[in-house]
Amino acid sequence: MNTSQSSEHTGTQPNDWVARSLASVWHPCTQMQHHDAVPALPLVPVSHGRGAWLFDADGKRYLDAISSWWVNLFGHANPRINTALKDQLDLLEHAMLAGFTHEPVIQLSERLSALTGHALGHCFYASDGASAVEIALKMSFHFWRNSGKTDKREFVCLQGSYHGETVGALAVTDVQLFRDAYGPLLQRAHVVASPDARAAEAGESAADVARRAARQLEKLLAERAGSIAAVIVEPLVQCAAGMAMYDPAYLVEVRALCDRYNIHLIADEIAVGCGRTGSFFACEQANIWPDFVCLSKGISGGYLPLSLVMTRDEIYQGFYDADVKRGFLHSHSYTGNPLACRAALATLDIFEQDNVLERNRERAARLTTALMPLAEDERITHFRQRGMIWAFDAVTDDPAFSRKFFANALQHELLLRPISKTVYLMPPYILDDEEIDGLAARTQGVFDEVMRG
Ligand SMILES: *Cc1c(COP(=O)(O)O)cnc(C)c1O
C-alpha cells in the first residue's frame, strides 16, 4: 500500500486518522475512553480490503477472521460482486418500494423463496438486522390481532439471546450489560433456558440438554399460550452469547411445541443463515421451517445494509384485506434497495456457481484439524465447531482478556475479537489452504502469548 494514494483521497496523512476519528466519530459498542487508556485499545485506520485481508494506512495487513462482524462471505472487493454493483449503479440506485417494484427485489424474493422450497414465499425488506427482528415481532402480534386473538402480545426468548439493539429487539435480548443499562425502557420478554450444549451434566448428551431446555419452554407455553405471540430463537448457534452451540433436536422440539400451543416460531438467522452453520438456512439441519425467518449480515455478501423477513402464505393471507388497518404497517426509506438486492443476487450466484457449501466442508475439516493442538490445550475448555464457526473458552480470570487478545492478534496480522473469554473464528468462505493453516498457527501463537501475560 502506498500512502500517497490514500493521502490523495483525504488531503491529509493517514497517520492522523486515528486522532481525527477519536475526535469526531463515536464508535459502536465501544467505551471510547479505552482508546485513550494505557495500554490503549487499538483503532485501525483501514484503507482497503482484498479477499480475506484488510490493509491499514501503513500497509500492514490483517486476516479478517471474523468476517468484519460476521457479514463478509466472499472476501473484500470481490470482483464478481463489484461487477454486479457497478452494472446496477448505472441502471437504478434506488426507488421507493411502495407503489414501485424492480427486478433485483423480485429476483431476490423469488430465489430466497425457492431456497425454502416455497415454504416461506413472502419477503418483507428492511436495512439492518434489528429492524428485521422488529418486523417479525410486529407481524406476529398483528397477525394474531387480525385473527381476533388480541391477548397474544408476549414473546419468549432464550437465555443469552441476542436479537439486536433497538428498543423492540432489546426486549427479546438477554444480555446483562444491556438489561442493566436499558431495562427500564423495555417491555421484557419471557426468558427460558438456553439449550447450550456446554450445560451438559455428567452423562448427558447435547440432545439431552436440548430436550431438557424444551421441557422448560413447554411449561411456560402450557401456562401462558393465550398471551404469547411468538418464540424467537437463534437456530443452532447463539453467536453473541459467545458461540453457544446446541443440538438441532431443540429446534424440532420447539417447532412441535409452537404447533401444539398455537404460537409462532421466529428464526433469527441473521448471523447463522447464508451457509454459516453448514446449510444455507440453519433450520434445515433440524428439517423444520419456522413461521418467520430473519436474514441480514451475510445476505449482501457484507457489502450493503440489507435485511428481510420471510414468512408463510397463511401469515400473509392474515393481512390481506380491503382495510388498511389490517395491512402490515411498517416501512423504511431504503426498503428493498436495488444495489443491496443486486449484491445479494451476486452472493447467491457465487453460492451456486462455486458449490460453496460443499467446498466449505473441506475448508472446515482442514481448519478443525489444524486447530487440534489448541483443542487439546489444558488452558481451554469446550472447543466446538459448527459449519464455518469455531470457538473455545479460555481458562482465565483476566477481565481484560478479550481486549488483550484483540490487540495481540493485530500484531500477528489477525483480526479476532473474543467475546469475553470465548475466542472464536468466523472467517469468510474463501480461505485457501495456506490461509487456513496460517490462521490456525497465528491463533495458537496469539493465545500462547496472551495466556503467558
Ligand atoms: C447482528 C445480529 C442482529 C442485529 O443485526 P444488526 O444489523 O446489527 O442490527 C440480530 N440478531 C442476531 C442473531 C445477530 O447476530
CSV table of C-alpha atoms and ligand atoms in Angstrom, one decimal:
chain,number,residue,atom,x,y,z
A,1,MET,CA,0.0,0.0,0.0
A,2,ASN,CA,1.5,3.4,-0.9
A,3,THR,CA,0.5,6.1,1.5
A,4,SER,CA,0.4,8.8,-1.1
A,5,GLN,CA,-2.6,7.1,-2.7
A,6,SER,CA,-4.7,7.3,0.5
A,7,SER,CA,-3.5,10.9,1.1
A,8,GLU,CA,-5.0,11.9,-2.2
A,9,HIS,CA,-8.4,10.8,-1.0
A,10,THR,CA,-8.3,12.6,2.3
A,11,GLY,CA,-5.9,15.5,1.7
A,12,THR,CA,-4.1,14.6,4.9
A,13,GLN,CA,-1.7,12.0,6.2
A,14,PRO,CA,-3.3,8.7,7.2
A,15,ASN,CA,-1.3,8.8,10.4
A,16,ASP,CA,-3.7,11.4,11.8
A,17,TRP,CA,-6.8,9.3,11.0
A,18,VAL,CA,-6.9,7.9,14.5
A,19,ALA,CA,-6.8,11.2,16.3
A,20,ARG,CA,-9.4,12.7,13.9
A,21,SER,CA,-11.6,9.7,14.2
A,22,LEU,CA,-11.5,9.8,18.0
A,23,ALA,CA,-12.4,13.5,17.9
A,24,SER,CA,-15.3,13.1,15.6
A,25,VAL,CA,-16.6,9.5,15.2
A,26,TRP,CA,-18.4,7.9,18.1
A,27,HIS,CA,-17.5,4.2,17.5
A,28,PRO,CA,-20.1,1.4,18.1
A,29,CYS,CA,-20.1,-0.9,21.0
A,30,THR,CA,-17.0,0.9,22.4
A,31,GLN,CA,-16.1,2.6,25.7
A,32,MET,CA,-14.3,5.4,23.9
A,33,GLN,CA,-12.0,6.0,26.9
A,34,HIS,CA,-10.4,2.6,26.2
A,35,HIS,CA,-8.8,4.1,23.1
A,36,ASP,CA,-7.1,6.7,25.3
A,37,ALA,CA,-6.2,4.4,28.1
A,38,VAL,CA,-2.7,2.8,28.8
A,39,PRO,CA,-2.3,0.4,27.1
A,40,ALA,CA,-4.7,1.9,24.5
A,41,LEU,CA,-7.3,-0.2,22.7
A,42,PRO,CA,-6.1,-0.1,19.1
A,43,LEU,CA,-8.1,1.8,16.4
A,44,VAL,CA,-7.1,0.5,13.0
A,45,PRO,CA,-7.3,3.0,10.1
A,46,VAL,CA,-8.3,0.6,7.3
A,47,SER,CA,-7.6,1.8,3.8
A,48,HIS,CA,-8.6,-1.0,1.6
A,49,GLY,CA,-9.5,-4.7,1.5
A,50,ARG,CA,-8.7,-7.6,-0.8
A,51,GLY,CA,-10.0,-11.1,-0.4
A,52,ALA,CA,-9.8,-12.2,3.3
A,53,TRP,CA,-7.4,-9.4,4.1
A,54,LEU,CA,-7.8,-5.8,5.3
A,55,PHE,CA,-5.0,-3.3,4.8
A,56,ASP,CA,-4.3,-0.3,7.0
A,57,ALA,CA,-3.0,3.1,6.1
A,58,ASP,CA,0.6,2.0,6.9
A,59,GLY,CA,0.4,-1.0,4.6
A,60,LYS,CA,0.0,-3.6,7.4
A,61,ARG,CA,-2.4,-6.4,6.7
A,62,TYR,CA,-4.9,-8.3,8.8
A,63,LEU,CA,-6.7,-11.6,8.0
A,64,ASP,CA,-10.3,-10.8,8.6
A,65,ALA,CA,-11.0,-14.0,10.7
A,66,ILE,CA,-14.4,-12.7,12.0
A,67,SER,CA,-15.7,-11.6,8.6
A,68,SER,CA,-16.0,-7.9,9.8
A,69,TRP,CA,-18.6,-8.7,12.4
A,70,TRP,CA,-20.0,-11.8,10.6
A,71,VAL,CA,-21.1,-10.1,7.4
A,72,ASN,CA,-18.5,-10.8,4.8
A,73,LEU,CA,-18.9,-14.1,3.0
A,74,PHE,CA,-16.7,-13.9,-0.2
A,75,GLY,CA,-14.0,-11.5,0.7
A,76,HIS,CA,-13.4,-7.8,0.4
A,77,ALA,CA,-13.5,-6.2,-3.0
A,78,ASN,CA,-14.9,-9.4,-4.5
A,79,PRO,CA,-14.6,-9.0,-8.3
A,80,ARG,CA,-18.0,-10.7,-9.1
A,81,ILE,CA,-20.0,-8.6,-6.5
A,82,ASN,CA,-18.2,-5.5,-7.6
A,83,THR,CA,-19.1,-6.0,-11.2
A,84,ALA,CA,-22.8,-6.7,-10.4
A,85,LEU,CA,-22.9,-3.5,-8.3
A,86,LYS,CA,-21.3,-1.4,-11.0
A,87,ASP,CA,-23.8,-2.6,-13.5
A,88,GLN,CA,-26.7,-1.9,-11.2
A,89,LEU,CA,-25.4,1.5,-10.3
A,90,ASP,CA,-25.8,2.6,-14.0
A,91,LEU,CA,-29.4,1.2,-14.1
A,92,LEU,CA,-31.0,2.3,-10.8
A,93,GLU,CA,-29.5,3.2,-7.4
A,94,HIS,CA,-32.8,3.4,-5.5
A,95,ALA,CA,-36.5,3.8,-5.8
A,96,MET,CA,-39.2,3.6,-3.2
A,97,LEU,CA,-40.8,0.1,-2.8
A,98,ALA,CA,-44.3,1.3,-2.0
A,99,GLY,CA,-46.2,1.6,-5.3
A,100,PHE,CA,-43.0,0.7,-7.2
A,101,THR,CA,-41.0,-2.5,-7.7
A,102,HIS,CA,-37.8,-3.5,-9.6
A,103,GLU,CA,-36.1,-6.5,-10.9
A,104,PRO,CA,-33.4,-7.0,-8.2
A,105,VAL,CA,-36.0,-7.2,-5.4
A,106,ILE,CA,-38.3,-9.5,-7.4
A,107,GLN,CA,-35.5,-11.9,-8.3
A,108,LEU,CA,-34.1,-12.0,-4.8
A,109,SER,CA,-37.6,-12.7,-3.3
A,110,GLU,CA,-38.2,-15.5,-5.8
A,111,ARG,CA,-34.8,-17.1,-5.3
A,112,LEU,CA,-34.9,-17.0,-1.5
A,113,SER,CA,-38.4,-18.4,-1.6
A,114,ALA,CA,-37.2,-21.2,-3.8
A,115,LEU,CA,-34.4,-21.9,-1.2
A,116,THR,CA,-37.2,-22.8,1.3
A,117,GLY,CA,-39.0,-24.9,-1.2
A,118,HIS,CA,-41.5,-22.1,-1.3
A,119,ALA,CA,-42.5,-22.8,2.3
A,120,LEU,CA,-41.7,-19.1,3.1
A,121,GLY,CA,-42.8,-17.4,0.0
A,122,HIS,CA,-43.3,-13.8,1.1
A,123,CYS,CA,-40.3,-11.5,1.7
A,124,PHE,CA,-40.5,-8.2,3.6
A,125,TYR,CA,-37.5,-5.9,3.4
A,126,ALA,CA,-35.5,-3.6,5.8
A,127,SER,CA,-31.9,-2.5,6.1
A,128,ASP,CA,-30.4,-3.9,9.3
A,129,GLY,CA,-30.8,-7.0,11.4
A,130,ALA,CA,-32.5,-5.3,14.4
A,131,SER,CA,-35.2,-3.9,12.1
A,132,ALA,CA,-35.9,-7.4,10.7
A,133,VAL,CA,-36.4,-8.6,14.2
A,134,GLU,CA,-38.8,-5.7,15.0
A,135,ILE,CA,-40.7,-6.6,11.8
A,136,ALA,CA,-41.1,-10.3,12.8
A,137,LEU,CA,-42.3,-9.3,16.3
A,138,LYS,CA,-44.8,-6.8,14.9
A,139,MET,CA,-46.0,-9.1,12.2
A,140,SER,CA,-46.6,-11.9,14.7
A,141,PHE,CA,-48.5,-9.7,17.1
A,142,HIS,CA,-50.5,-8.1,14.3
A,143,PHE,CA,-51.4,-11.5,12.7
A,144,TRP,CA,-52.9,-12.7,16.0
A,145,ARG,CA,-54.8,-9.4,16.4
A,146,ASN,CA,-56.2,-9.7,12.9
A,147,SER,CA,-57.3,-13.2,13.9
A,148,GLY,CA,-59.2,-11.9,16.9
A,149,LYS,CA,-56.5,-13.1,19.4
A,150,THR,CA,-55.7,-9.7,20.9
A,151,ASP,CA,-54.2,-11.1,24.1
A,152,LYS,CA,-51.3,-12.7,22.2
A,153,ARG,CA,-48.7,-10.0,22.6
A,154,GLU,CA,-45.9,-11.5,24.7
A,155,PHE,CA,-42.7,-13.0,23.4
A,156,VAL,CA,-40.3,-15.7,24.6
A,157,CYS,CA,-36.6,-15.7,24.0
A,158,LEU,CA,-33.7,-17.8,25.2
A,159,GLN,CA,-31.1,-17.1,28.0
A,160,GLY,CA,-28.2,-15.3,26.4
A,161,SER,CA,-30.2,-14.4,23.3
A,162,TYR,CA,-29.2,-11.6,21.1
A,163,HIS,CA,-31.5,-10.1,18.5
A,164,GLY,CA,-30.3,-6.6,18.1
A,165,GLU,CA,-30.1,-3.3,19.9
A,166,THR,CA,-33.1,-1.2,19.0
A,167,VAL,CA,-35.7,-1.0,21.8
A,168,GLY,CA,-38.0,-3.7,20.4
A,169,ALA,CA,-35.2,-6.1,19.6
A,170,LEU,CA,-33.5,-5.4,23.0
A,171,ALA,CA,-36.8,-6.6,24.7
A,172,VAL,CA,-36.0,-10.1,23.4
A,173,THR,CA,-32.3,-9.8,24.0
A,174,ASP,CA,-30.9,-11.4,27.2
A,175,VAL,CA,-27.6,-9.7,27.7
A,176,GLN,CA,-26.9,-8.5,31.2
A,177,LEU,CA,-25.0,-5.4,30.2
A,178,PHE,CA,-27.8,-4.1,28.0
A,179,ARG,CA,-30.5,-5.1,30.5
A,180,ASP,CA,-28.8,-3.2,33.3
A,181,ALA,CA,-28.4,-0.1,31.1
A,182,TYR,CA,-31.8,0.0,29.2
A,183,GLY,CA,-34.1,-2.4,31.2
A,184,PRO,CA,-36.4,0.4,32.3
A,185,LEU,CA,-37.2,1.2,28.6
A,186,LEU,CA,-38.2,-2.3,27.7
A,187,GLN,CA,-41.3,-4.5,27.7
A,188,ARG,CA,-39.3,-7.6,28.7
A,189,ALA,CA,-40.0,-10.9,27.1
A,190,HIS,CA,-40.1,-14.3,28.9
A,191,VAL,CA,-36.6,-15.8,29.1
A,192,VAL,CA,-36.3,-19.6,29.1
A,193,ALA,CA,-33.3,-22.0,29.4
A,194,SER,CA,-30.8,-22.0,26.6
A,195,PRO,CA,-30.1,-25.4,25.1
A,196,ASP,CA,-26.3,-24.5,25.1
A,197,ALA,CA,-24.5,-27.9,24.9
A,198,ARG,CA,-21.9,-26.7,27.5
A,199,ALA,CA,-24.6,-27.1,30.1
A,200,ALA,CA,-24.5,-30.9,29.8
A,201,GLU,CA,-24.3,-32.7,33.1
A,202,ALA,CA,-22.3,-35.9,33.6
A,203,GLY,CA,-23.6,-38.5,31.2
A,204,GLU,CA,-25.9,-36.0,29.3
A,205,SER,CA,-25.6,-35.6,25.5
A,206,ALA,CA,-26.2,-32.3,23.7
A,207,ALA,CA,-29.5,-33.7,22.6
A,208,ASP,CA,-30.4,-34.4,26.2
A,209,VAL,CA,-29.6,-30.8,27.1
A,210,ALA,CA,-31.8,-29.7,24.2
A,211,ARG,CA,-34.7,-31.8,25.4
A,212,ARG,CA,-34.3,-30.6,29.0
A,213,ALA,CA,-34.5,-27.0,27.8
A,214,ALA,CA,-37.5,-27.7,25.7
A,215,ARG,CA,-39.4,-29.1,28.8
A,216,GLN,CA,-38.9,-25.8,30.5
A,217,LEU,CA,-40.3,-23.9,27.4
A,218,GLU,CA,-43.2,-26.3,27.4
A,219,LYS,CA,-44.1,-25.5,31.0
A,220,LEU,CA,-44.2,-21.8,30.1
A,221,LEU,CA,-46.3,-22.3,27.0
A,222,ALA,CA,-48.7,-24.6,28.8
A,223,GLU,CA,-49.4,-21.8,31.3
A,224,ARG,CA,-49.4,-18.8,29.1
A,225,ALA,CA,-50.1,-19.8,25.5
A,226,GLY,CA,-53.1,-17.5,25.3
A,227,SER,CA,-50.9,-14.5,25.9
A,228,ILE,CA,-47.8,-15.5,23.9
A,229,ALA,CA,-47.5,-14.5,20.2
A,230,ALA,CA,-44.1,-16.0,19.4
A,231,VAL,CA,-40.9,-17.7,20.5
A,232,ILE,CA,-37.8,-16.3,18.9
A,233,VAL,CA,-34.6,-18.3,18.6
A,234,GLU,CA,-31.1,-18.1,17.0
A,235,PRO,CA,-31.0,-21.6,15.3
A,236,LEU,CA,-28.1,-23.8,16.3
A,237,VAL,CA,-25.6,-21.2,17.5
A,238,GLN,CA,-26.3,-18.2,19.8
A,239,CYS,CA,-23.4,-16.2,18.4
A,240,ALA,CA,-23.3,-13.1,20.5
A,241,ALA,CA,-23.7,-15.2,23.7
A,242,GLY,CA,-20.2,-16.5,22.9
A,243,MET,CA,-20.9,-19.0,20.1
A,244,ALA,CA,-23.2,-21.2,22.3
A,245,MET,CA,-23.9,-24.2,20.1
A,246,TYR,CA,-26.8,-26.6,20.6
A,247,ASP,CA,-28.3,-29.7,19.1
A,248,PRO,CA,-30.8,-29.5,16.3
A,249,ALA,CA,-33.2,-31.6,18.4
A,250,TYR,CA,-34.1,-28.4,20.2
A,251,LEU,CA,-35.5,-26.8,17.0
A,252,VAL,CA,-37.5,-30.0,16.4
A,253,GLU,CA,-39.0,-29.8,19.9
A,254,VAL,CA,-39.7,-26.0,19.7
A,255,ARG,CA,-41.4,-26.4,16.3
A,256,ALA,CA,-43.7,-29.1,17.7
A,257,LEU,CA,-44.4,-27.1,20.9
A,258,CYS,CA,-45.3,-23.9,18.8
A,259,ASP,CA,-47.7,-26.0,16.7
A,260,ARG,CA,-49.3,-27.6,19.7
A,261,TYR,CA,-49.8,-24.3,21.6
A,262,ASN,CA,-50.6,-22.1,18.5
A,263,ILE,CA,-47.6,-19.9,18.8
A,264,HIS,CA,-45.3,-18.5,16.1
A,265,LEU,CA,-41.7,-19.6,15.8
A,266,ILE,CA,-39.3,-16.8,14.7
A,267,ALA,CA,-35.9,-18.0,13.5
A,268,ASP,CA,-33.4,-15.2,13.7
A,269,GLU,CA,-30.9,-16.4,11.1
A,270,ILE,CA,-29.2,-13.0,10.8
A,271,ALA,CA,-25.8,-14.5,11.9
A,272,VAL,CA,-26.3,-18.2,11.3
A,273,GLY,CA,-28.0,-18.0,7.9
A,274,CYS,CA,-26.3,-17.8,4.5
A,275,GLY,CA,-24.4,-21.1,5.0
A,276,ARG,CA,-22.6,-20.1,8.2
A,277,THR,CA,-23.6,-23.3,10.0
A,278,GLY,CA,-23.1,-25.6,7.0
A,279,SER,CA,-26.6,-25.5,5.4
A,280,PHE,CA,-27.9,-22.3,3.7
A,281,PHE,CA,-30.5,-21.9,6.5
A,282,ALA,CA,-29.5,-23.3,9.9
A,283,CYS,CA,-33.1,-24.6,10.3
A,284,GLU,CA,-32.6,-27.1,7.5
A,285,GLN,CA,-30.4,-29.1,9.8
A,286,ALA,CA,-33.5,-29.7,12.0
A,287,ASN,CA,-35.7,-30.3,9.0
A,288,ILE,CA,-38.2,-27.6,10.1
A,289,TRP,CA,-39.4,-24.3,8.8
A,290,PRO,CA,-40.3,-21.5,11.2
A,291,ASP,CA,-43.1,-19.1,10.7
A,292,PHE,CA,-40.7,-16.3,10.2
A,293,VAL,CA,-37.0,-16.2,9.1
A,294,CYS,CA,-34.9,-13.1,9.7
A,295,LEU,CA,-31.9,-12.7,7.4
A,296,SER,CA,-29.3,-9.9,7.2
A,297,LYS,CA,-25.5,-9.7,7.7
A,298,GLY,CA,-24.2,-12.2,5.0
A,299,ILE,CA,-27.1,-11.8,2.6
A,300,SER,CA,-25.5,-8.9,0.8
A,301,GLY,CA,-22.1,-10.6,0.9
A,302,GLY,CA,-21.1,-8.0,3.6
A,303,TYR,CA,-21.4,-5.1,1.1
A,304,LEU,CA,-24.5,-3.1,1.9
A,305,PRO,CA,-27.1,-2.9,4.7
A,306,LEU,CA,-29.9,-5.3,3.8
A,307,SER,CA,-32.3,-7.4,5.9
A,308,LEU,CA,-35.5,-9.2,5.3
A,309,VAL,CA,-38.2,-11.3,6.9
A,310,MET,CA,-39.6,-14.3,5.1
A,311,THR,CA,-42.9,-15.8,6.1
A,312,ARG,CA,-45.6,-18.3,5.2
A,313,ASP,CA,-48.6,-17.8,2.9
A,314,GLU,CA,-51.0,-18.3,5.9
A,315,ILE,CA,-49.4,-15.3,7.7
A,316,TYR,CA,-49.5,-13.2,4.6
A,317,GLN,CA,-53.2,-14.0,4.0
A,318,GLY,CA,-54.0,-12.9,7.6
A,319,PHE,CA,-53.2,-9.3,6.5
A,320,TYR,CA,-54.8,-9.5,3.0
A,321,ASP,CA,-57.9,-7.3,3.2
A,322,ALA,CA,-59.7,-4.2,1.9
A,323,ASP,CA,-59.0,-2.5,5.3
A,324,VAL,CA,-55.7,-0.5,5.5
A,325,LYS,CA,-55.5,-1.2,9.3
A,326,ARG,CA,-55.4,-4.9,8.7
A,327,GLY,CA,-52.4,-4.5,6.4
A,328,PHE,CA,-48.9,-4.6,7.8
A,329,LEU,CA,-47.9,-1.1,8.9
A,330,HIS,CA,-44.2,-0.8,8.6
A,331,SER,CA,-41.7,0.8,6.2
A,332,HIS,CA,-38.1,2.1,5.9
A,333,SER,CA,-36.9,4.7,3.5
A,334,TYR,CA,-34.4,2.2,1.9
A,335,THR,CA,-36.7,-0.8,1.9
A,336,GLY,CA,-35.5,-3.2,-0.8
A,337,ASN,CA,-32.7,-1.0,-2.0
A,338,PRO,CA,-31.8,-2.2,-5.6
A,339,LEU,CA,-28.0,-2.0,-5.0
A,340,ALA,CA,-28.2,-4.1,-1.8
A,341,CYS,CA,-30.5,-6.6,-3.6
A,342,ARG,CA,-28.1,-6.8,-6.5
A,343,ALA,CA,-25.2,-7.5,-4.1
A,344,ALA,CA,-27.4,-10.3,-2.6
A,345,LEU,CA,-28.1,-11.8,-6.0
A,346,ALA,CA,-24.4,-11.8,-6.8
A,347,THR,CA,-23.9,-13.5,-3.5
A,348,LEU,CA,-26.4,-16.2,-4.3
A,349,ASP,CA,-24.8,-16.7,-7.7
A,350,ILE,CA,-21.5,-17.4,-6.0
A,351,PHE,CA,-23.1,-20.0,-3.7
A,352,GLU,CA,-24.4,-21.8,-6.8
A,353,GLN,CA,-21.5,-21.4,-9.2
A,354,ASP,CA,-18.8,-22.3,-6.7
A,355,ASN,CA,-20.6,-25.1,-4.9
A,356,VAL,CA,-19.8,-23.2,-1.7
A,357,LEU,CA,-21.5,-25.3,0.9
A,358,GLU,CA,-19.6,-28.4,-0.4
A,359,ARG,CA,-16.2,-26.6,-0.5
A,360,ASN,CA,-16.8,-25.2,3.0
A,361,ARG,CA,-17.0,-28.7,4.3
A,362,GLU,CA,-13.4,-29.3,3.1
A,363,ARG,CA,-12.2,-25.9,4.5
A,364,ALA,CA,-13.9,-26.7,7.8
A,365,ALA,CA,-12.3,-30.1,8.0
A,366,ARG,CA,-8.8,-28.7,7.3
A,367,LEU,CA,-9.2,-25.8,9.8
A,368,THR,CA,-10.5,-28.2,12.5
A,369,THR,CA,-7.5,-30.4,12.0
A,370,ALA,CA,-5.1,-27.5,12.1
A,371,LEU,CA,-6.7,-26.3,15.4
A,372,MET,CA,-6.3,-29.7,17.1
A,373,PRO,CA,-3.3,-28.7,19.3
A,374,LEU,CA,-5.4,-25.8,20.7
A,375,ALA,CA,-8.4,-28.0,21.1
A,376,GLU,CA,-6.3,-30.3,23.3
A,377,ASP,CA,-4.7,-27.5,25.3
A,378,GLU,CA,-5.3,-27.6,29.0
A,379,ARG,CA,-5.8,-23.9,29.1
A,380,ILE,CA,-9.0,-24.0,27.1
A,381,THR,CA,-12.4,-25.7,27.5
A,382,HIS,CA,-15.3,-26.5,25.2
A,383,PHE,CA,-13.6,-26.5,21.8
A,384,ARG,CA,-16.5,-26.5,19.4
A,385,GLN,CA,-17.3,-26.1,15.7
A,386,ARG,CA,-20.3,-26.0,13.5
A,387,GLY,CA,-20.1,-25.2,9.8
A,388,MET,CA,-17.8,-22.2,9.4
A,389,ILE,CA,-17.8,-21.3,13.1
A,390,TRP,CA,-15.1,-22.4,15.6
A,391,ALA,CA,-14.9,-21.4,19.3
A,392,PHE,CA,-13.2,-22.3,22.6
A,393,ASP,CA,-13.3,-20.8,26.1
A,394,ALA,CA,-10.0,-19.6,27.7
A,395,VAL,CA,-9.4,-20.6,31.3
A,396,THR,CA,-8.5,-17.2,32.6
A,397,ASP,CA,-9.7,-14.7,35.3
A,398,ASP,CA,-8.4,-11.7,33.4
A,399,PRO,CA,-11.3,-9.3,32.7
A,400,ALA,CA,-9.2,-7.6,30.0
A,401,PHE,CA,-8.6,-11.0,28.2
A,402,SER,CA,-10.7,-10.0,25.2
A,403,ARG,CA,-9.0,-6.6,24.7
A,404,LYS,CA,-5.5,-8.0,25.1
A,405,PHE,CA,-6.3,-10.8,22.7
A,406,PHE,CA,-7.6,-8.4,20.1
A,407,ALA,CA,-4.5,-6.1,20.4
A,408,ASN,CA,-2.1,-9.0,20.3
A,409,ALA,CA,-3.8,-10.6,17.3
A,410,LEU,CA,-3.4,-7.4,15.3
A,411,GLN,CA,0.4,-7.7,15.8
A,412,HIS,CA,0.1,-11.2,14.3
A,413,GLU,CA,-1.8,-9.9,11.2
A,414,LEU,CA,-5.0,-11.2,12.5
A,415,LEU,CA,-8.4,-9.7,13.2
A,416,LEU,CA,-10.0,-11.6,16.1
A,417,ARG,CA,-12.2,-10.1,18.8
A,418,PRO,CA,-13.1,-12.6,21.5
A,419,ILE,CA,-16.4,-12.3,23.3
A,420,SER,CA,-15.4,-12.2,26.9
A,421,LYS,CA,-13.3,-15.4,27.4
A,422,THR,CA,-14.6,-17.1,24.2
A,423,VAL,CA,-12.2,-17.0,21.3
A,424,TYR,CA,-14.0,-17.6,18.0
A,425,LEU,CA,-13.2,-17.8,14.3
A,426,MET,CA,-15.8,-16.9,11.7
A,427,PRO,CA,-13.8,-16.5,8.5
A,428,PRO,CA,-15.1,-15.7,5.0
A,429,TYR,CA,-15.8,-18.7,2.7
A,430,ILE,CA,-12.7,-18.1,0.5
A,431,LEU,CA,-9.7,-19.1,2.6
A,432,ASP,CA,-7.2,-21.2,0.7
A,433,ASP,CA,-5.1,-24.0,2.4
A,434,GLU,CA,-2.2,-21.6,3.2
A,435,GLU,CA,-4.6,-19.1,4.8
A,436,ILE,CA,-6.3,-21.8,6.8
A,437,ASP,CA,-3.0,-23.2,8.1
A,438,GLY,CA,-1.8,-19.7,8.8
A,439,LEU,CA,-5.0,-18.8,10.7
A,440,ALA,CA,-4.6,-21.8,13.0
A,441,ALA,CA,-0.9,-21.2,13.6
A,442,ARG,CA,-1.4,-17.5,14.4
A,443,THR,CA,-4.4,-18.1,16.6
A,444,GLN,CA,-2.3,-20.6,18.6
A,445,GLY,CA,0.6,-18.1,18.8
A,446,VAL,CA,-1.6,-15.2,20.0
A,447,PHE,CA,-3.3,-17.5,22.6
A,448,ASP,CA,0.1,-18.6,23.9
A,449,GLU,CA,1.4,-15.0,24.3
A,450,VAL,CA,-1.8,-13.7,25.9
A,451,MET,CA,-2.0,-16.5,28.3
A,452,ARG,CA,1.7,-16.1,29.3
A,453,GLY,CA,0.8,-12.5,30.1
B,1,LIG,C1,-26.2,-9.0,14.4
B,1,LIG,C2,-27.4,-9.6,14.9
B,1,LIG,C3,-28.6,-8.9,15.0
B,1,LIG,C4,-28.7,-7.5,14.7
B,1,LIG,O1,-28.4,-7.1,13.4
B,1,LIG,P1,-27.9,-5.6,13.2
B,1,LIG,O2,-27.7,-5.5,11.7
B,1,LIG,O3,-26.6,-5.4,13.9
B,1,LIG,O4,-29.0,-4.7,13.7
B,1,LIG,C5,-29.8,-9.6,15.3
B,1,LIG,N1,-29.7,-10.9,15.6
B,1,LIG,C6,-28.6,-11.7,15.5
B,1,LIG,C7,-28.6,-13.1,15.8
B,1,LIG,C8,-27.4,-11.0,15.2
B,1,LIG,O5,-26.2,-11.7,15.2
